[in-house]
Coordinates of C-alpha atoms and ligand atoms in Angstrom, one line a residue:
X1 CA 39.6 4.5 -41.8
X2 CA 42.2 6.5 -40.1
X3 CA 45.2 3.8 -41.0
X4 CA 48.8 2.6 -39.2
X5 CA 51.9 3.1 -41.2
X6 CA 53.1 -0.1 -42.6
X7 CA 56.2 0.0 -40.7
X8 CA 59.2 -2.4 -40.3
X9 CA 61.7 -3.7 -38.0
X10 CA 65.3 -4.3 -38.4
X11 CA 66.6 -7.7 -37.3
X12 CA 70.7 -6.9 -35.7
X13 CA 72.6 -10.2 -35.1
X14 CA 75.8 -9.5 -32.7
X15 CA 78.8 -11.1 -33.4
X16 CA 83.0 -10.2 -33.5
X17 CA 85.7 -10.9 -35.6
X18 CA 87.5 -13.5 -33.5
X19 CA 85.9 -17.0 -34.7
X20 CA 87.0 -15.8 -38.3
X21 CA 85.3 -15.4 -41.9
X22 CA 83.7 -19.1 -42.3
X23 CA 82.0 -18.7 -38.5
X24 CA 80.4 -15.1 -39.3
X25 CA 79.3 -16.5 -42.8
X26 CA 77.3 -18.5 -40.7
X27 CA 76.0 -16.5 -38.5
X28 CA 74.8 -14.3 -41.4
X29 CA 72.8 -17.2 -43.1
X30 CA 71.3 -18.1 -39.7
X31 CA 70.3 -14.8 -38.6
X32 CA 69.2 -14.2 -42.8
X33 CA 67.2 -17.5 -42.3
X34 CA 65.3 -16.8 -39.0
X35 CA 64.1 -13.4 -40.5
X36 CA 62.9 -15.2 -43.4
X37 CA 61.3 -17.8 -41.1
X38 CA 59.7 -15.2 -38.9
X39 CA 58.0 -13.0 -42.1
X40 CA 56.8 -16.4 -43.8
X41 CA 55.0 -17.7 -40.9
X42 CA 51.9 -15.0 -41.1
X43 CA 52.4 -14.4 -37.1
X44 CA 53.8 -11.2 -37.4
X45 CA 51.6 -8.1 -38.3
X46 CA 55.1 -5.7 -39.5
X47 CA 57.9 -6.9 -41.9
X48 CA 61.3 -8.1 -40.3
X49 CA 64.3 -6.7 -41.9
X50 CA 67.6 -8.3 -41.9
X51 CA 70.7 -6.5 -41.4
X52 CA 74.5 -7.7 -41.6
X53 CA 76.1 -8.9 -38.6
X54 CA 77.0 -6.1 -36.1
X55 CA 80.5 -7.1 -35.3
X56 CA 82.3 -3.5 -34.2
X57 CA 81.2 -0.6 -31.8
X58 CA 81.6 1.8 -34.5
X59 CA 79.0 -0.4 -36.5
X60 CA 76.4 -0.9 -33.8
X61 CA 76.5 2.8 -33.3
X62 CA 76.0 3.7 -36.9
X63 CA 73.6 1.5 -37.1
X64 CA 71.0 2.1 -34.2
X65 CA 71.0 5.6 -35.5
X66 CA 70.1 4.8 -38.9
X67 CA 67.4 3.1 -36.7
X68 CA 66.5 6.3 -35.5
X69 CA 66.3 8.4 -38.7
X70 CA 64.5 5.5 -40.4
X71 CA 60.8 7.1 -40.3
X72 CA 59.7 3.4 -41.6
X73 CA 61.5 1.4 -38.5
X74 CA 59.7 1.0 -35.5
X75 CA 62.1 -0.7 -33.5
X76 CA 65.1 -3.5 -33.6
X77 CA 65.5 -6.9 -32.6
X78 CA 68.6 -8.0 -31.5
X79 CA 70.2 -11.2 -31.3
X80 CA 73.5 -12.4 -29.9
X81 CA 74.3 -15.5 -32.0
X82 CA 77.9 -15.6 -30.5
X83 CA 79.8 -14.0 -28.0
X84 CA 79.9 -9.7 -28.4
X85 CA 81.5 -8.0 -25.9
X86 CA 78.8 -5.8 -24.5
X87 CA 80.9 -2.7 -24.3
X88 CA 81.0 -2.5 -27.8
X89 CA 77.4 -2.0 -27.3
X90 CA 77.2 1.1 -25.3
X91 CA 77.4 4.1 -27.6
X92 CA 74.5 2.3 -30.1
X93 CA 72.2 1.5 -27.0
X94 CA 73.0 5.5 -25.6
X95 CA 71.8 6.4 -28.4
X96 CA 69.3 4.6 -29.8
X97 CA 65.5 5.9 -29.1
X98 CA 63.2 3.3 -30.5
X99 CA 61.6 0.2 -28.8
X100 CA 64.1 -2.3 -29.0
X101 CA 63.7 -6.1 -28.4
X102 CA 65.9 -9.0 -27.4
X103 CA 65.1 -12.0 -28.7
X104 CA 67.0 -14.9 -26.8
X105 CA 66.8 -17.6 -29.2
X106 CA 69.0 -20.2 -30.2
X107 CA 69.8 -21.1 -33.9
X108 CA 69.1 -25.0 -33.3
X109 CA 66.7 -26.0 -31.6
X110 CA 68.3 -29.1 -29.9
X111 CA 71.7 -30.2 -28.6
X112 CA 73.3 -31.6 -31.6
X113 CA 75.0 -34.9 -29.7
X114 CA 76.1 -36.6 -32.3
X115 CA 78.3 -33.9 -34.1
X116 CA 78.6 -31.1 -31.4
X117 CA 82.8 -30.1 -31.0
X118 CA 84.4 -27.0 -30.7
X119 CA 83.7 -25.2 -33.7
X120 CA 79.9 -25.8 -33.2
X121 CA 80.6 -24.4 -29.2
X122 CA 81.9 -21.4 -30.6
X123 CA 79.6 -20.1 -33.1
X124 CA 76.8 -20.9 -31.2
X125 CA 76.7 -18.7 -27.8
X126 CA 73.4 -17.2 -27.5
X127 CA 73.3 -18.8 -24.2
X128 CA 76.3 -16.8 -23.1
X129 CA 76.7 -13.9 -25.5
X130 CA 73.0 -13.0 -25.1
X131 CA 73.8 -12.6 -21.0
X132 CA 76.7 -10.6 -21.9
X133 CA 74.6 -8.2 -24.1
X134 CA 71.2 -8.6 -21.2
X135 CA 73.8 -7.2 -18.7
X136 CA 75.0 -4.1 -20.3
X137 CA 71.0 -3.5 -21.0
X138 CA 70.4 -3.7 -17.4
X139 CA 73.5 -1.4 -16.3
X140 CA 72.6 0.6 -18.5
X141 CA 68.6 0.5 -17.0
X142 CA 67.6 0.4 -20.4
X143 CA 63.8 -0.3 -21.2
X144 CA 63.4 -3.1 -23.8
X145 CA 61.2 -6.4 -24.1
X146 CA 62.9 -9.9 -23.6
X147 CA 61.4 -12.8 -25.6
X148 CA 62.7 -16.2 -25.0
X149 CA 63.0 -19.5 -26.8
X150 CA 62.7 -21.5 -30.2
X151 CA 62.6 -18.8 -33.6
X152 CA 60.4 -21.5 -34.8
X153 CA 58.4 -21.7 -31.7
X154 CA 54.9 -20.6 -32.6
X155 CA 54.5 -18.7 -28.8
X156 CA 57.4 -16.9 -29.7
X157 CA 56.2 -15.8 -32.9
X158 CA 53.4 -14.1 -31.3
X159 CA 54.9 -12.7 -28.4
X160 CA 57.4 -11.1 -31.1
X161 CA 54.0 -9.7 -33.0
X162 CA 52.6 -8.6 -29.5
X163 CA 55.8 -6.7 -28.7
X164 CA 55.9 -5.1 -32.3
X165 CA 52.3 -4.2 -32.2
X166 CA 53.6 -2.0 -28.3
X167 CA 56.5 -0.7 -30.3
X168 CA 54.2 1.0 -33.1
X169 CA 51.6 2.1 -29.9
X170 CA 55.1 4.0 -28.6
X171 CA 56.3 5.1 -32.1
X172 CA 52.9 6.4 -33.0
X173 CA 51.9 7.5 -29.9
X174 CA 53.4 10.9 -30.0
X175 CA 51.7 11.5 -33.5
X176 CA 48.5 11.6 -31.5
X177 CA 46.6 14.9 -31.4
X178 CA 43.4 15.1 -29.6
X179 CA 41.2 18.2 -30.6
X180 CA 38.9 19.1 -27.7
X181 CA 35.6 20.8 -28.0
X182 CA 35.1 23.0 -25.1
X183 CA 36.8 22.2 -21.8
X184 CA 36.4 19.4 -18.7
X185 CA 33.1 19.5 -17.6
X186 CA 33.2 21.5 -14.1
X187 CA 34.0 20.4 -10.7
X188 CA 35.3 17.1 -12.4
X189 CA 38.6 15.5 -10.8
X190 CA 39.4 12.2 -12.9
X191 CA 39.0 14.1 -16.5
X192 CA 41.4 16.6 -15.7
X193 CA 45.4 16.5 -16.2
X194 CA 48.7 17.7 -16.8
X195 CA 48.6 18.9 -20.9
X196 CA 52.1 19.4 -20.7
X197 CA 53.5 16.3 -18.9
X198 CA 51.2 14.3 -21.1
X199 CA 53.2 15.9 -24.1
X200 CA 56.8 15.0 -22.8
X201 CA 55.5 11.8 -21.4
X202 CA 53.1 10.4 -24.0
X203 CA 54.1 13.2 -27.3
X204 CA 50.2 13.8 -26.9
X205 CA 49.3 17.1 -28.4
X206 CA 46.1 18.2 -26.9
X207 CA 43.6 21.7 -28.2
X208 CA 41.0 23.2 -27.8
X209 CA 38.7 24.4 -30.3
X210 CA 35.8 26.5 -29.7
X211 CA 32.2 24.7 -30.4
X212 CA 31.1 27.4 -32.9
X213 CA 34.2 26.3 -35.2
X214 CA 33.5 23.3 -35.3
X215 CA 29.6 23.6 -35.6
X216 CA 30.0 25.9 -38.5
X217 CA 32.2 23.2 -40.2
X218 CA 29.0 21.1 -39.4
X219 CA 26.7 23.6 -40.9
X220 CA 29.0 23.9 -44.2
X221 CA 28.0 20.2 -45.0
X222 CA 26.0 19.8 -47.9
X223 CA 22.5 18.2 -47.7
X224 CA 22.9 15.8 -50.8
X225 CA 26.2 14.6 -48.7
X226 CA 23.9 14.4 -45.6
X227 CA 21.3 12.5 -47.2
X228 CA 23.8 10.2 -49.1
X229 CA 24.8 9.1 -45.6
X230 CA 21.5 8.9 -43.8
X231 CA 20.9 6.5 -46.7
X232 CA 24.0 4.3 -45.5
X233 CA 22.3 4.4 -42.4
X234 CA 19.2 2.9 -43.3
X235 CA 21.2 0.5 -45.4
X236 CA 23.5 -0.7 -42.6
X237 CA 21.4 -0.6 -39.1
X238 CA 18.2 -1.9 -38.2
X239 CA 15.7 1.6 -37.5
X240 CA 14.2 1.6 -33.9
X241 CA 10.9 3.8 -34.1
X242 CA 9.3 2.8 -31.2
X243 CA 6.6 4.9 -31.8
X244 CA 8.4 8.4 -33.2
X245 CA 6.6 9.5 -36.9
X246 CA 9.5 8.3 -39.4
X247 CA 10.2 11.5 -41.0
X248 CA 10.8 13.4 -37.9
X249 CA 12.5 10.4 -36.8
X250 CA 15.2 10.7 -40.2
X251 CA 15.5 14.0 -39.2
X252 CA 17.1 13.6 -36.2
X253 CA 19.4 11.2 -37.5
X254 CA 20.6 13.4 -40.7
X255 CA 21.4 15.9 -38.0
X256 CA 23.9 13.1 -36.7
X257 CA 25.3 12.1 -40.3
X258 CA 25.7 16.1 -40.8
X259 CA 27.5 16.1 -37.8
X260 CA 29.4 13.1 -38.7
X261 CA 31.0 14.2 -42.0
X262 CA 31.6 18.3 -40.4
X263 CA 33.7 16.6 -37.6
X264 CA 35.5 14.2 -40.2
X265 CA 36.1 16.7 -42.3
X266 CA 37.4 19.3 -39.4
X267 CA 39.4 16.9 -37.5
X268 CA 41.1 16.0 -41.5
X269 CA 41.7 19.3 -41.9
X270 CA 43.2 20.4 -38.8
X271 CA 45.2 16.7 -38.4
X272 CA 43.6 15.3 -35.4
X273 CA 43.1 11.7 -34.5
X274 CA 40.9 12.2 -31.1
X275 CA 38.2 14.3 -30.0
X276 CA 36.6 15.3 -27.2
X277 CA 33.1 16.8 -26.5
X278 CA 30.9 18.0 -23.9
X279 CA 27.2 17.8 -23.7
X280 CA 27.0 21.4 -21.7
X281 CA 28.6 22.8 -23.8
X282 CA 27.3 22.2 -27.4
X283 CA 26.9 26.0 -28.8
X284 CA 25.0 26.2 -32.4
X285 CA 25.0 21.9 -32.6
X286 CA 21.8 20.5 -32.3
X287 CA 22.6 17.6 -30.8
X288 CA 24.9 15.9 -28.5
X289 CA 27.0 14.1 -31.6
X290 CA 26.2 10.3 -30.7
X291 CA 25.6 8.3 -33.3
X292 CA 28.4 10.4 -35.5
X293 CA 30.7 9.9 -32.9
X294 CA 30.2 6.3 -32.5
X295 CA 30.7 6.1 -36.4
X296 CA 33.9 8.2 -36.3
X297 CA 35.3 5.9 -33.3
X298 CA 34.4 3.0 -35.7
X299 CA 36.6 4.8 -38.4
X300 CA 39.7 5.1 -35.6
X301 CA 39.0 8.3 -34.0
X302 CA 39.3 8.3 -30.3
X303 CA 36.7 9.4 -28.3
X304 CA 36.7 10.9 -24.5
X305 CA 32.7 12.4 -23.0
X306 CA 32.7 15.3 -20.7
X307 CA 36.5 17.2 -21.9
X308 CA 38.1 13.3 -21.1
X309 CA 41.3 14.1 -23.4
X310 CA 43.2 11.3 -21.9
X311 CA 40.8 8.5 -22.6
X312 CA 40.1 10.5 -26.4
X313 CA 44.2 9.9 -26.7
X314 CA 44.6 6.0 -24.7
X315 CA 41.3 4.8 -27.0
X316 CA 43.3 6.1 -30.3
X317 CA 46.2 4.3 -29.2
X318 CA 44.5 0.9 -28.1
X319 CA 43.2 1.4 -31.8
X320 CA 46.7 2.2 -33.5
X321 CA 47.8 -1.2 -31.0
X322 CA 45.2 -3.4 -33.1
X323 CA 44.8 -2.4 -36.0
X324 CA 44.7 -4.2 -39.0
X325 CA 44.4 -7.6 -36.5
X326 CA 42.8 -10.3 -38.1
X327 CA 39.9 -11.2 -35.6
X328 CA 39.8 -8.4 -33.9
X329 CA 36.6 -7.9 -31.5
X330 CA 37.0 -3.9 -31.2
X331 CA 37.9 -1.2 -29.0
X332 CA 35.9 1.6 -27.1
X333 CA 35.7 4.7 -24.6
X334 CA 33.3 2.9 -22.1
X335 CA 32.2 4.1 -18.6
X336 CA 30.8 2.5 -15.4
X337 CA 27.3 3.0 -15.3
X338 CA 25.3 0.6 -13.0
X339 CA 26.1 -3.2 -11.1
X340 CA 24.4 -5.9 -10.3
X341 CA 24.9 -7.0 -7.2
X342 CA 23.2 -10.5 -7.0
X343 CA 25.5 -13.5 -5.9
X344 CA 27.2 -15.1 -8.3
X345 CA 25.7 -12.7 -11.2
X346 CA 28.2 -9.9 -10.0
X347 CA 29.1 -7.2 -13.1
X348 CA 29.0 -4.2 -13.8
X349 CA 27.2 -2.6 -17.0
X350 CA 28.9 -0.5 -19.3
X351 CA 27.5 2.1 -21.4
X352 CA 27.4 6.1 -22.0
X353 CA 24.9 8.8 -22.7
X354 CA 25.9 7.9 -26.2
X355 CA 29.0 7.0 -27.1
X356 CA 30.2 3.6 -27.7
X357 CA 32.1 2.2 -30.8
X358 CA 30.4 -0.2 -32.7
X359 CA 33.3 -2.2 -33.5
X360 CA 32.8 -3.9 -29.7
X361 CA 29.3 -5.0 -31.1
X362 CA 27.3 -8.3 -31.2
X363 CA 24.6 -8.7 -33.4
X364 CA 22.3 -6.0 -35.0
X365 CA 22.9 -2.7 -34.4
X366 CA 19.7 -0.2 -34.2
X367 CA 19.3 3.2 -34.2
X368 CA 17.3 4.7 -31.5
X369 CA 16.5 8.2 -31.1
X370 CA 15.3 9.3 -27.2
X371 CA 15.6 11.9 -24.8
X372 CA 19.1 12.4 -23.5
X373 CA 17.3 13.6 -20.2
X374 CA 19.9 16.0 -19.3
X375 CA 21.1 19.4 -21.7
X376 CA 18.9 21.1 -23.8
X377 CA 19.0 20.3 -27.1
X378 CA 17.3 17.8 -29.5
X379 CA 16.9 14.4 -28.7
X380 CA 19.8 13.0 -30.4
X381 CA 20.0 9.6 -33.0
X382 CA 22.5 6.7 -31.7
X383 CA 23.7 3.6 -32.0
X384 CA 22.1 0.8 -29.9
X385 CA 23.8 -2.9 -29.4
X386 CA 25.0 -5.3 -26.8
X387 CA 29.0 -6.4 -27.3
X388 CA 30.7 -9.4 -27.7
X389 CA 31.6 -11.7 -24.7
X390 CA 35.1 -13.0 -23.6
X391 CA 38.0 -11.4 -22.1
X392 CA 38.5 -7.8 -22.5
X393 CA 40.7 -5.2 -20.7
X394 CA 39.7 -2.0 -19.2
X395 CA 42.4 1.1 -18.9
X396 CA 42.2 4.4 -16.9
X397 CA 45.1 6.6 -17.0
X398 CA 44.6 8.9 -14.2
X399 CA 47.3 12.1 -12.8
X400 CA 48.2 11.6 -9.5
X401 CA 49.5 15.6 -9.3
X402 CA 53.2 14.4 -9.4
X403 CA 52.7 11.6 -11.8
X404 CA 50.4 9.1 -14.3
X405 CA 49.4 5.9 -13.6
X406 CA 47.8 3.9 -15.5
X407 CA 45.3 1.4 -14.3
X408 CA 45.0 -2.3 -16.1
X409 CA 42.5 -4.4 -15.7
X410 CA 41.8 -7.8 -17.1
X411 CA 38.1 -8.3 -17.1
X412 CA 35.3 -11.0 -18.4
X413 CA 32.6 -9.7 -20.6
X414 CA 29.5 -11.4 -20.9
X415 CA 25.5 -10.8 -21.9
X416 CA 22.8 -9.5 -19.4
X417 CA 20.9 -11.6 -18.3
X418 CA 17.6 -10.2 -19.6
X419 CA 16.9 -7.9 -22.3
X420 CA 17.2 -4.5 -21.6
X421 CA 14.3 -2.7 -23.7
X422 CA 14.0 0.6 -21.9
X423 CA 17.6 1.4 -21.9
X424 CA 18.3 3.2 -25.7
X425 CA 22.7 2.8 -25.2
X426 CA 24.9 0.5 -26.5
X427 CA 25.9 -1.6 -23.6
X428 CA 28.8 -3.7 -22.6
X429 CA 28.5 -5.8 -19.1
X430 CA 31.6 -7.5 -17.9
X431 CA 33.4 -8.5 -14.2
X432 CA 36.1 -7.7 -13.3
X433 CA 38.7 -10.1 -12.2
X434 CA 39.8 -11.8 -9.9
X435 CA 36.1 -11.4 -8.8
X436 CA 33.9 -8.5 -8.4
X437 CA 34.6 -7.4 -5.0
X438 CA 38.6 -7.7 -5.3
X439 CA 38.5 -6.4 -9.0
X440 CA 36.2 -3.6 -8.1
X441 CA 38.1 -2.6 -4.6
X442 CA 41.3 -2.6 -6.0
X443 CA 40.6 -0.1 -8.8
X444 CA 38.9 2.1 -6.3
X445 CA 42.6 1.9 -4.6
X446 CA 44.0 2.5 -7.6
X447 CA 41.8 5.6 -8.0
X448 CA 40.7 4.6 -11.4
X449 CA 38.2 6.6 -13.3
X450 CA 34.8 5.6 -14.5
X451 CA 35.6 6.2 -18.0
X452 CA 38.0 3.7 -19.9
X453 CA 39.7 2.9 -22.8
X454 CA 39.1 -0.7 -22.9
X455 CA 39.6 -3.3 -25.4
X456 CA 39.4 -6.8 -26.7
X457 CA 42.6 -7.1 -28.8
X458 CA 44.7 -5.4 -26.3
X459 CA 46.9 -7.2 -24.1
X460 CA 47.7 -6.4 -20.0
X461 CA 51.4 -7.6 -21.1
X462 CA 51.1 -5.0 -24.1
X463 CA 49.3 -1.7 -22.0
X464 CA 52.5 -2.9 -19.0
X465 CA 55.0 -2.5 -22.0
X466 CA 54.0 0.4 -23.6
X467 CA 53.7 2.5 -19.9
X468 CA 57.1 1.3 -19.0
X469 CA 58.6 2.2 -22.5
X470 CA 56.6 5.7 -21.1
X471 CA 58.4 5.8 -17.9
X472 CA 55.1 5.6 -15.8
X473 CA 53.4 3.6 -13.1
X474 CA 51.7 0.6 -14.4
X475 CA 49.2 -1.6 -11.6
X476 CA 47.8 -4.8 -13.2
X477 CA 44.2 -6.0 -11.7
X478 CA 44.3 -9.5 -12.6
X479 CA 43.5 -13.1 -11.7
X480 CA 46.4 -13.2 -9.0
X481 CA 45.2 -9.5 -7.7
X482 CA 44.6 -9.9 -3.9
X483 CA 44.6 -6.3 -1.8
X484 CA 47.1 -7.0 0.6
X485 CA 49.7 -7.1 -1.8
X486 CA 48.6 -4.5 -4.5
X487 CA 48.3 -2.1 -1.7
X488 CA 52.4 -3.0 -1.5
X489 CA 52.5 -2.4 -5.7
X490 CA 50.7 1.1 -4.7
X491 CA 53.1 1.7 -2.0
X492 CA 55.9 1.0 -4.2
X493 CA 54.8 3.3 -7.0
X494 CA 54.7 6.0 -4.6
X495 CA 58.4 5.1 -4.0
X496 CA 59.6 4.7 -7.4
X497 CA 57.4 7.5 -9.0
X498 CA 58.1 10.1 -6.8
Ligands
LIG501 MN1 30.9 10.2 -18.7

C-alpha cells in the first residue's frame, strides 16, 4: 500500500503582552487544553501540536517559517484567544507557504452571567481579535479555510479533520509523479494538457516512458513470483469461466499478475505514484494491463486510460485525501459509458474497457477474461463487480488553453436495475445531481471530460478547497445547480481566470 506521511499540525494561539503574565498563563492552558481536547476526541485523522502563545511579530514570523522547514507539518491552525494586532501578523503570513486554518472558536462555550467582569472581557476576545486577524488575511487575499464554533463541538471537529485531510492533498500533491506509458491517444482533446502549468500549478511531475521499458521490467518477473500471485488470485476473487478451458483461462490471468508485479516493481523503482497506459500502444505486453492495474489502483496508484495523466494524478490525490479513513467506500478513474434514459430511472453507467478500482466494490469480485474487441492483443483477465451505493463525487480537471478548471460534481450512486451478464467490466451507475438533465447539461457546459477521478470519501467542500489553495477555477454541480446561474459562475471564471 503506497502510504500518507503521518504528518502533524501546529496549533498558534495569538495573543500580546498588554493583559499581563496571569492573562497569557491562561491563554496558554486554554489553547494547551483545546489541543488536547481535539487529539483525544478520535475526529481528527493528523496529530495537533501545541505551540506557545504567539505574542510578538518577530515570533509569528519565526515561527510560520519553522512551519515551513517542518517536512512533518502540514499546516497551522490559528486562534486569536485575545486581542493581536493584526499587523504584527504580516511578515509570518508573507511568508508562510503551507495551508493554514482559522479556527474561530471561543474558549467557553456560554456567556458566563453570573461571574463575567472585566478581567474575563479581556482575555476572552476571539469575537474581536479573531476579526482583527480575518481582516489582515483578507487584505492580504490570503487563501486559508475558516471553521467556526464550539472546540468541543463535534461538527467542528470534523470540519477541522476535513480541512487537514485538503491540507495533506496540497502538501503531498506536488510529491505526485505520474509515469506515462506512451502518449495521449490521437486526435483526443479532453486527455491532453499543459505538462508544465500542471507542474507550477499542481507540483505534478509528469514522464514518459517508452512501452518496451516497462514490458521488459514485465518480462524480468520471475514465474514462481507470478504464480505465487495468480494463487492470491484464486484465493481472493470468485473465477468467471463462462465456458473458457481453465488452464488457458489461468494463463491469461498470470499474464496480468506478471504484469502486475513488473509495473510495481518499475513504478518503485523509478518513484512514481500514477500511471498511465494506452491500449494502442502496448509494444511487447500481451495484454492491455486490466486486472493488474485495477490491483495496483487498489494499492494507491493512480490510474488514467488512453495517455489521461491528469485523471492518473487527481485519482492519486483523491487517494492521498482518504487514506487511512475509517469507513472509507473507495476511490476510482471511472468514465461515462452508457445512460438510461427511462423517466424516473435516469443514470448513467460507469465503467471502462478495464480499469476500475476495486476498492469502490460491492460484493464479490470475479475475474472474467473476454475479448477487449478493439487492439490486437490477447484477451486480457479483469476484475468484474458492481459498487457500492450512496453519494459519491465525480471530478474532471480539464485545460481551458489559458487555464484549469476543475469540474465537481456531487452525484447519487445506486445498483442497475437488472443484472448485467453480458457486460465483463466493473461497473458503477449513479445520477447526477440536482437531476439528470441539469446535472448532465451543466457538465457538458462545464466541458467536463468523460473520464473522472471520482470518489466516495471525498468531499465537494474538500476538491473546492484544495483548487483554491491551487489558484484555479472550481464549478460545483450540486443540489442548488440550476443553468441560468452556473452559466454566470462560468462567465465569472472567465473573468477571474483570465
Ligand atoms: Mn477511456
Amino acid at each position: 500500500m503506497l502510504s500518507v506521511k503521518k504528518y502533524q499540525f501546529w496549533f498558534c494561539t495569538g495573543s500580546q503582552d498588554l493583559y499581563g503574565d496571569e492573562c497569557l498563563a491562561h491563554v496558554a492552558e486554554h489553547s494547551k487544553e483545546i489541543v488536547e481536547c481535539l487529539n483525544a476526541s478520535g475526529v481528527l485523522p493528523f496529530e495537533v501540536v501545541w505551540k506557545p502563545t504567539l505574542l510578538t511579530a518577530d515570533m509569528i514570523r519565526k515561527t510560520f517559517n519553522e512551519a515551513n522547514n517542518d517536512e512533518d507539518c502540514a499546516g497551522v491552525i490559528t486562534w486569536m484567544h485575545t486581542f493581536s494586532p493584526a499587523k504584527s501578523w504580516i511578515f509570518g503570513l508573507q511568508e508562510f507557504r503551507k495551508p493554514l486554518l482559522h479556527l474561530h472558536t471561543q474558549y467557553n462555550e456560554e456567556i458566563p452571567y453570573e461571574t463575567m467582569d472585566m478581567d474575563f472581557m479581556n482575555e476572552n476576545q476571539a469575537a474581536h481579535g479573531d476579526r482583527e486577524y480575518a481582516h489582515i488575511l483578507s487584505r492580504m487575499r490570503i487563501e486559508r479555510k475558516i471553521v467556526v464554533g464550539y472546540w468541543k463541538d463535534k461538527a467542528v471537529q470534523e470540519k477541522i479533520a476535513g480541512w487537514m485531510r485538503t491540507a495533506v492533498g496540497v502538501v503531498e500533491s506536488s510529491k505526485i509523479r505520474v509515469m506515462r506509458i506512451a502518449d495521449n491517444m490521437r486526435n483526443v482533446a479532453v486527455t491532453e494538457g499543459d505538462k508544465v502549468e500542471a507542474q507550477l500549478k499542481f507540483g505534478w511531475t509528469v514522464d514518459a516512458y517508452p512501452v518496451n521499458q516497462i514490458a521488459e521490467a514485465v518480462a524480468a518477473v520471475s514465474a514462481s513470483d507470478t504464480n505465487a500471485l495468480v494463487d492470491e488470485y484464486y484465493e481472493k476473487y470468485d473465477i468467471c469461466l463462462e465456458g473458457r478451458d481453465p488452464e488457458e483461462f489461468k494463463k491469461h490471468v498470470a499474464v496480468q499478475a506478471q504484469i502486475e508485479l513488473g509495473f510495481e516493481r518499475f513504478l518503485k523503482e523509478k518513484n512514481y505514484q500514477a500511471i498511465v497506459t494506452h491500449f494502442g500502444d502496448l509494444g511487447a505486453l500481451k495484454q492491455l494491463p486490466g486486472l493488474a492495474i485495477q490491483r495496483l489502483m487498489e494499492k494507491g496508484y493512480g490510474f488514467g486510460a488512453e495517455g489521461d495523466w491528469k485523471v492518473a494524478a487527481m485519482v492519486r490525490l483523491m487517494k492521498i485525501m482518504s487514506y487511512g479513513m475509517k469507513d472509507a467506500k473507495g476511490t476510482s478513474m471511472l468514465e461515462d459509458y452508457t445512460y438510461n434514459l427511462v423517466k424516473g430511472k435516469e443514470g448513467i453507467i460507469q465503467a471502462h474497457m478495464l480499469e476500475i478500482c476495486p476498492t469502490i466494490a460491492d460484493g464479490p469480485i470475479q475475474i472474467k477474461c473476454q475479448p477487449l474487441s478493439m487492439g490486437d492483443r490477447e484477451d486480457p483477465a479483469r476484475l468484474v463487480f458492481q459498487s457500492k451505493v450512496g453519494p459519491g463525487l465525480a471530478t474532471s480537471l480539464i485545460d481551458l488553453g489559458n487555464r484549469f478548471r476543475l469540474i465537481i460534481q456531487d452525484v447519487d450512486c445506486k445498483k442497475v436495475e437488472k443484472p448485467l451478464p453480458k457486460l465483463p467490466t466493473a461497473i458503477n451507475f449513479w445520477t447526477p445531481q440536482p437531476d439528470f438533465y441539469t446535472g448532465t447539461e451543466a457538465w457538458l457546459l462545464a466541458g467536463g471530460a468523460h473520464h473522472t477521478a471520482f470518489s466516495y470519501d471525498v468531499t465537494a467542500e474538500q476538491m473546492g478547497d484544495w483548487a483554491a489553495a491551487m489558484g484555479i477555477e472550481a464549478v460545483f454541480i450540486d443540489k442548488n445547480t440550476n443553468i441560468k446561474d452556473f452559466k454566470k459562475d462560468l462567465m465569472l471564471g472567465e473573468v477571474f481566470y483570465r
